[in-house]
mmCIF file of C-alpha atoms and ligand atoms in Angstrom:
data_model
loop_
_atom_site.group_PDB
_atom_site.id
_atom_site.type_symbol
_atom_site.label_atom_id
_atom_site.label_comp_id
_atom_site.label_asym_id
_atom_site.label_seq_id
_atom_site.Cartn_x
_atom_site.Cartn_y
_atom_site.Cartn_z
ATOM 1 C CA UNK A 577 133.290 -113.887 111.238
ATOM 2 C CA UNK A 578 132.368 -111.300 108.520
ATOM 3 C CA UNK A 579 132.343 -113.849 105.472
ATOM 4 C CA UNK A 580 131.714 -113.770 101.664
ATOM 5 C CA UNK A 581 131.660 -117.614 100.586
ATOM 6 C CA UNK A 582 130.675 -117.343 97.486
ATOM 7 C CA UNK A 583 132.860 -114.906 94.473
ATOM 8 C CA UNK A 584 133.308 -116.072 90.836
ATOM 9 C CA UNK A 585 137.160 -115.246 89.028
ATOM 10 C CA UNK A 586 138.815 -115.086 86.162
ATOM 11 C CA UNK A 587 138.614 -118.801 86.111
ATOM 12 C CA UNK A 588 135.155 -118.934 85.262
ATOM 13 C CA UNK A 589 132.815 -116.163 83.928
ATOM 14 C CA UNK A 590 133.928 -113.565 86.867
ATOM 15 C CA UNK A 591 135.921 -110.777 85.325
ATOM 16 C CA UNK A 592 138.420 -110.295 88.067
ATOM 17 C CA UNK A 593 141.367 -112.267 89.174
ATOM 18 C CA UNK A 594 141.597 -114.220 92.524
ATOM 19 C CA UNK A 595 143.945 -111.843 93.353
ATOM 20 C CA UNK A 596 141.607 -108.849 92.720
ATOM 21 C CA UNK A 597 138.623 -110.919 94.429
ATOM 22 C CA UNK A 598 140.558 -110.781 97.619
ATOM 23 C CA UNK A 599 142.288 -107.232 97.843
ATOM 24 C CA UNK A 600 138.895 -105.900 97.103
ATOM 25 C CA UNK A 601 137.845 -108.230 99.922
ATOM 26 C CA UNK A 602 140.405 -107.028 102.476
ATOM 27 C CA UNK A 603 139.325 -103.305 101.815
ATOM 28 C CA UNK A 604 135.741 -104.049 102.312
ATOM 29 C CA UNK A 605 136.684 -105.320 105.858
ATOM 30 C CA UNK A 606 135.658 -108.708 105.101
ATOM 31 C CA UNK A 607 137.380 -111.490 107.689
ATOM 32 C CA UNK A 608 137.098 -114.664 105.251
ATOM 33 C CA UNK A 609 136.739 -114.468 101.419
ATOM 34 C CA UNK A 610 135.289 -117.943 99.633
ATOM 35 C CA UNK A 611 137.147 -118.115 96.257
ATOM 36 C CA UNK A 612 134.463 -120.508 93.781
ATOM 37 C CA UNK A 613 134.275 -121.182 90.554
ATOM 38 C CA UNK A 614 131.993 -122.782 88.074
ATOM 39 C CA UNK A 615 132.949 -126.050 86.943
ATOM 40 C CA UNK A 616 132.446 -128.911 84.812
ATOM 41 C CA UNK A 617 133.704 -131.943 84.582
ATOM 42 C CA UNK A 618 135.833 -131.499 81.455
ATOM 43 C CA UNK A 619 137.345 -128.021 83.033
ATOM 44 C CA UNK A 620 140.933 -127.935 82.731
ATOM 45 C CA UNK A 621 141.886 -124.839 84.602
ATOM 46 C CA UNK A 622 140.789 -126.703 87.801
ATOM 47 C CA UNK A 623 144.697 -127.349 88.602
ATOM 48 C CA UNK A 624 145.546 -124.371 87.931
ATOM 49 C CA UNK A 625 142.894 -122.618 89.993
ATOM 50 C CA UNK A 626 144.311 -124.678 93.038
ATOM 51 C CA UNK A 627 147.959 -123.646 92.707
ATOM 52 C CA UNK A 628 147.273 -120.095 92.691
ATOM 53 C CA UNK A 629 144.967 -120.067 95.532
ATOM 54 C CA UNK A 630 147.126 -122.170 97.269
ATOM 55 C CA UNK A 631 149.908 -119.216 96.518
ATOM 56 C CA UNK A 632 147.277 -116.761 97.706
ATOM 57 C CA UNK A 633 146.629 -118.621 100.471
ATOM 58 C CA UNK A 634 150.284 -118.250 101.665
ATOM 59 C CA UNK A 635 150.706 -115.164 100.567
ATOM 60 C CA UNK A 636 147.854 -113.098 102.401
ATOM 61 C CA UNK A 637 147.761 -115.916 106.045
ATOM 62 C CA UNK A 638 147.187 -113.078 108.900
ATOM 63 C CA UNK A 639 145.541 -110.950 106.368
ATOM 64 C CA UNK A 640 142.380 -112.425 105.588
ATOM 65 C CA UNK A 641 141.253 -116.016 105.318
ATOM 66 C CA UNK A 642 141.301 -117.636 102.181
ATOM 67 C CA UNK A 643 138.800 -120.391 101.234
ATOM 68 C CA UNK A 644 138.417 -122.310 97.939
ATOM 69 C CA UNK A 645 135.318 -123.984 96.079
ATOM 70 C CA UNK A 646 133.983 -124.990 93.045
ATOM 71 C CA UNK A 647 130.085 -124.800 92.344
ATOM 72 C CA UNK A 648 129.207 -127.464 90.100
ATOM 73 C CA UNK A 649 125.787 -128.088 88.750
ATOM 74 C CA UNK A 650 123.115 -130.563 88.787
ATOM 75 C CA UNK A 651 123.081 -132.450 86.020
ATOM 76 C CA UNK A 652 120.286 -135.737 86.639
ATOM 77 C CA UNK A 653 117.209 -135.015 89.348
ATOM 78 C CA UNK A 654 119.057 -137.328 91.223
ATOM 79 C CA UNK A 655 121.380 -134.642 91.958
ATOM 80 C CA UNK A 656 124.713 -135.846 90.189
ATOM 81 C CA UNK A 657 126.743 -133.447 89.718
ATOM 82 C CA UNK A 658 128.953 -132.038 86.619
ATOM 83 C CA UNK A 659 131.893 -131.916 88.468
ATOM 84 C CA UNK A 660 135.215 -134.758 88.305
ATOM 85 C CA UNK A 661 135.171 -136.399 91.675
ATOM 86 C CA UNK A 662 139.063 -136.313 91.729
ATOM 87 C CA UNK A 663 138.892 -132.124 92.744
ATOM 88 C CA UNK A 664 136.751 -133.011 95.522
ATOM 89 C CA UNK A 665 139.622 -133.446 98.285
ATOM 90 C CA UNK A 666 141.688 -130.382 96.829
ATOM 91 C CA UNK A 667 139.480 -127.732 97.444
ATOM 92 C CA UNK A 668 137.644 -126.440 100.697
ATOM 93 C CA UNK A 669 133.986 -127.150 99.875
ATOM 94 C CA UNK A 670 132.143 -127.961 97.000
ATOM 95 C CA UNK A 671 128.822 -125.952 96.307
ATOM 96 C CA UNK A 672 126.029 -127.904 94.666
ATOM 97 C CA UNK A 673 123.426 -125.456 92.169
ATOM 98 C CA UNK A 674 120.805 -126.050 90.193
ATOM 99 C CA UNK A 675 120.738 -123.113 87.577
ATOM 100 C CA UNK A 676 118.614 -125.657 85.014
ATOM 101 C CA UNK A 677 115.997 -127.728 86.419
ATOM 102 C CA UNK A 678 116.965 -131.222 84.736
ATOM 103 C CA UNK A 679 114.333 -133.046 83.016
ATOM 104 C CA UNK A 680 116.763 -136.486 82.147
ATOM 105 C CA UNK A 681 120.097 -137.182 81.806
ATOM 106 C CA UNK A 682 122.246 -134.155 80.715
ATOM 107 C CA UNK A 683 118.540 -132.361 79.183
ATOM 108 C CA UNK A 684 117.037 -129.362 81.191
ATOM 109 C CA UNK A 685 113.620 -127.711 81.195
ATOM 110 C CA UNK A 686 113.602 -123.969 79.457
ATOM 111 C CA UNK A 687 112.076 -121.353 81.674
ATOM 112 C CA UNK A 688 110.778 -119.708 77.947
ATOM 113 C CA UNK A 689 109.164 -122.780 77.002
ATOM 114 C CA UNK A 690 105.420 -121.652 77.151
ATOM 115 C CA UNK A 691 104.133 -125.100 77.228
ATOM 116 C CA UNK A 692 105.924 -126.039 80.336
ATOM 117 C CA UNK A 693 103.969 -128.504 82.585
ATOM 118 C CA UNK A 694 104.682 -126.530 85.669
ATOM 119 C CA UNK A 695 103.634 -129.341 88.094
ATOM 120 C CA UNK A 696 106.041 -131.672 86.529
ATOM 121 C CA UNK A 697 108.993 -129.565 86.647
ATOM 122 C CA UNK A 698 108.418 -129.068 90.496
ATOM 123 C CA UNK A 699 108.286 -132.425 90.630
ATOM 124 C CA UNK A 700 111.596 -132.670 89.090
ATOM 125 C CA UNK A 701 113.402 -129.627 90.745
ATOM 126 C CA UNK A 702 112.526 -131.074 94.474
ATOM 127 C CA UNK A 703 114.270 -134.992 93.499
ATOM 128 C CA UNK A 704 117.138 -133.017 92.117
ATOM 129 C CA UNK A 705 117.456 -130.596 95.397
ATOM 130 C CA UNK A 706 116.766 -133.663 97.837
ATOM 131 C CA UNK A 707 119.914 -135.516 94.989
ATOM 132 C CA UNK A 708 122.111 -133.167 96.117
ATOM 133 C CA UNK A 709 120.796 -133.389 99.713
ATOM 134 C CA UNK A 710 122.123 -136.948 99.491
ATOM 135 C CA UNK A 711 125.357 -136.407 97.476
ATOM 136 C CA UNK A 712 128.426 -136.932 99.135
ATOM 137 C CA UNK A 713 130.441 -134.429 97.247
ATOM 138 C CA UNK A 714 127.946 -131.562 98.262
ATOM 139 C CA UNK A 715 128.533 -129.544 101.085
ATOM 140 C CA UNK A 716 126.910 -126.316 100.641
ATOM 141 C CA UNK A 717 123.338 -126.110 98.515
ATOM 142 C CA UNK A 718 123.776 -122.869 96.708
ATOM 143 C CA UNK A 719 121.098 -120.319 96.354
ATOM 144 C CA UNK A 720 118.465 -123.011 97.501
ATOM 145 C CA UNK A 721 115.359 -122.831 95.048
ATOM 146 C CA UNK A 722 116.347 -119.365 93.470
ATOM 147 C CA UNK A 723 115.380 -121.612 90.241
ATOM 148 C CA UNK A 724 111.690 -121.724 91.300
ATOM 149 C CA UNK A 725 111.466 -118.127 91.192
ATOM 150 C CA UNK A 726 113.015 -118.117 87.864
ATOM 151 C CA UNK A 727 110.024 -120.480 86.603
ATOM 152 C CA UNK A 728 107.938 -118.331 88.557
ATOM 153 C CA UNK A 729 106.992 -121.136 90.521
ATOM 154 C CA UNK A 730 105.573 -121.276 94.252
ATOM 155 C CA UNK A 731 107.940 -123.064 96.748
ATOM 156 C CA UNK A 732 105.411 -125.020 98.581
ATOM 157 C CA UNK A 733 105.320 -124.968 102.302
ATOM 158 C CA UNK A 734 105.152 -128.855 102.758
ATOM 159 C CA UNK A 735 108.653 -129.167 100.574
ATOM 160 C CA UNK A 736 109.806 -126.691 102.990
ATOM 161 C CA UNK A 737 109.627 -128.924 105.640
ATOM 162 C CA UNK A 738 110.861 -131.608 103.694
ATOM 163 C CA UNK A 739 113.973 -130.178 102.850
ATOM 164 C CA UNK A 740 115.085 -128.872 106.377
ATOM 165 C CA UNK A 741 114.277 -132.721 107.181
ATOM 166 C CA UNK A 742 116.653 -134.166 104.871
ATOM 167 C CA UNK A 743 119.116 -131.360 105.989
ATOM 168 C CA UNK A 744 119.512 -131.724 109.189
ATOM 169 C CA UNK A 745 119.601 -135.619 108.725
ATOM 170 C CA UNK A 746 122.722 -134.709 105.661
ATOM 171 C CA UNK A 747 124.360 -132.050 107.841
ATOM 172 C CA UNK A 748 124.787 -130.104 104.721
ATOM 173 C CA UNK A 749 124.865 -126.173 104.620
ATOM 174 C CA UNK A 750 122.318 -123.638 103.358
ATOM 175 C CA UNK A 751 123.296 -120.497 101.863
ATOM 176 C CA UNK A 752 121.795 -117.233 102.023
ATOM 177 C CA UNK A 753 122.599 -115.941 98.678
ATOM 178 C CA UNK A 754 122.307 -111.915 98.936
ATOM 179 C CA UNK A 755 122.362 -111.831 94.993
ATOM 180 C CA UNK A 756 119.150 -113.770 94.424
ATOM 181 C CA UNK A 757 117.725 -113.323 98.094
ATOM 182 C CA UNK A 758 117.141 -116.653 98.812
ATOM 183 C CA UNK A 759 116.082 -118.836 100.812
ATOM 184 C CA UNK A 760 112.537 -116.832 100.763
ATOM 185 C CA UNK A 761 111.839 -115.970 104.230
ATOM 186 C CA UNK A 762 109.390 -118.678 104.910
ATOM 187 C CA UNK A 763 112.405 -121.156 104.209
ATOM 188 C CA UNK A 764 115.078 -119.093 106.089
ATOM 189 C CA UNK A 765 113.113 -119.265 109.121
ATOM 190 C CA UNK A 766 112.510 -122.511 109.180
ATOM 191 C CA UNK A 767 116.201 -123.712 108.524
ATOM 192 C CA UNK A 768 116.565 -121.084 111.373
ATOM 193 C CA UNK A 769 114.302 -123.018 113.559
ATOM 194 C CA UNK A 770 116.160 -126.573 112.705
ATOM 195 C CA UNK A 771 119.796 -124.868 113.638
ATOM 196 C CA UNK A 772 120.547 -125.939 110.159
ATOM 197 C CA UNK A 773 123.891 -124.425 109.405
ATOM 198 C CA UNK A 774 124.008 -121.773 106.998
ATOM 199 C CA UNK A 775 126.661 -120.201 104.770
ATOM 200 C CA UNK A 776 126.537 -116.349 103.376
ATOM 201 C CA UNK A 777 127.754 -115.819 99.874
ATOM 202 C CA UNK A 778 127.698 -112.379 97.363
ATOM 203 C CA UNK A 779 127.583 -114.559 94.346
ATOM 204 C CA UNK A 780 129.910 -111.545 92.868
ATOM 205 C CA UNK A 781 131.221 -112.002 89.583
ATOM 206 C CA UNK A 782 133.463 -108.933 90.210
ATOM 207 C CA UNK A 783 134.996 -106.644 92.531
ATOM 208 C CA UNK A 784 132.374 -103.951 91.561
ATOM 209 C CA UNK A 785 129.295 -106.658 92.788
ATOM 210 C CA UNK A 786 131.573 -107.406 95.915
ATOM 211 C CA UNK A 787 131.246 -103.748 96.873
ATOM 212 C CA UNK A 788 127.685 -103.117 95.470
ATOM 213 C CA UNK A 789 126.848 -106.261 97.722
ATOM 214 C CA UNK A 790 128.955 -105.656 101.066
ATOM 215 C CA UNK A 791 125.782 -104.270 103.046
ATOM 216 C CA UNK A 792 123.517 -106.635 101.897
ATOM 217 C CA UNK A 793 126.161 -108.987 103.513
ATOM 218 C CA UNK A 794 126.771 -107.304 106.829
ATOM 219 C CA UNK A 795 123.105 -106.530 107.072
ATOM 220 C CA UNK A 796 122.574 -110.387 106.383
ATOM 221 C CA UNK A 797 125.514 -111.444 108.732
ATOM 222 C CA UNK A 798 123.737 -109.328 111.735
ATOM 223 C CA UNK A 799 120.123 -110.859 111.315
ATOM 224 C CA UNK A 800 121.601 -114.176 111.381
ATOM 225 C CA UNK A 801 123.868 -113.948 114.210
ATOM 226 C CA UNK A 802 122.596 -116.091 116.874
ATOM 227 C CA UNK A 803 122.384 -118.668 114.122
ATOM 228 C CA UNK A 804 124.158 -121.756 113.197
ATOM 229 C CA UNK A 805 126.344 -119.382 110.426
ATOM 230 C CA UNK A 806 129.507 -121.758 109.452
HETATM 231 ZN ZN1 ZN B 1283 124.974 -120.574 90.894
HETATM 232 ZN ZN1 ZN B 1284 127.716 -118.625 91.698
#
């Protein structure tokens, strides 16, 4: 099924509404359109984000289908997350991101910070990915280790391993993030090899990136199709 899981509204820092997300969607051909925004745990639009997908939901059934999310961030390396647990069961899936690598409680390393000990904030980015590897509320790992290249730092080939471990024993889903083109190909193939399932996502803040982004997605969507694609 030709699927974007992963668009950013109104809601959050997206500049479209839902509404625009998913007409955009229907004329690109897409089958399924993910609807996710980025949360925190003091968010107060959360409700109101539910009721209107759930309206859109109705609304556009036979058209396309509609899926909701919210990406919420790691906040500890053990992979808590900055999200309130009680929006877990009223959304579709929850995606799990790292977009600072967390060096305590609520404090985060600085990718400008020239004295950064680089072998110490690997060490911290792989407990946080394999925290959210063993957090319940997770069920898709967002743009898996698109931080690293950020900090312009190697993904190693032994963590590799280690992480399609942990996944298949979690079950949880990898995406292929078109946006930041991650996994890196050594990962993708081996959470190819494992079966592991994987999700596709535009991370589009707009209906602009959705189209900019649509062959990137189909192209994506063919390459993986004998694959375990949710
Ligand atoms: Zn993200
Ligand atoms: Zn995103």
């Amino acid at each position: 099924m030709l699927s974007d899981l992963h668009n950013h509204s109104l809601f959050s820092d997206g500049i479209n509404t839902c509404e625009e997300l998913i007409e955009q969607a229907i004329a690109l051909g897409l089958q399924r359109v993910g609807l996710v925004d980025h949360v925190w745990r003091r968010s107060e639009w959360v409700p109101s984000f539910i009721d209107s997908t759930n309206r859109l939901k109705e609304k556009y059934e036979g058209v396309i289908q509609i899926v909701t999310g919210l990406e919420a961030k790691a906040l500890t390396c053990a992979g808590e997350l900055d999200l309130n647990d009680k929006w877990r069961e009223k959304v579709d899936y929850i995606l799990g991101s790292i977009h600072r690598i967390p060096s305590g409680s609520n404090q985060f390393y600085s990718k400008h910070d020239q004295s950064l000990d680089k072998s110490k904030v690997y060490e911290d980015w792989l407990s946080t990915i394999q925290g959210l590897l063993r957090n319940d509320m997770v069920d898709i790992v967002a743009h898996p280790a698109a931080e690293l290249i950020q900090y312009k730092i190697p993904l190693e080939e032994e963590t590799i391993k280690l992480l399609c471990h942990l996944g298949k024993l979690s079950g949880k889903v990898f995406e292929v993030n078109v946006k930041y083109k991650v996994p890196i190909q050594a990962f993708l193939n081996q959470l190819i090899v494992q079966n592991i399932p994987l999700s596709i996502g535009s991370d589009s803040h707009s209906t602009a990136q959705q189209k900019l982004r649509l062959g990137d997605i189909i192209a994506t969507h063919q390459s993986l199709a004998l694959c375990n694609l949710i």
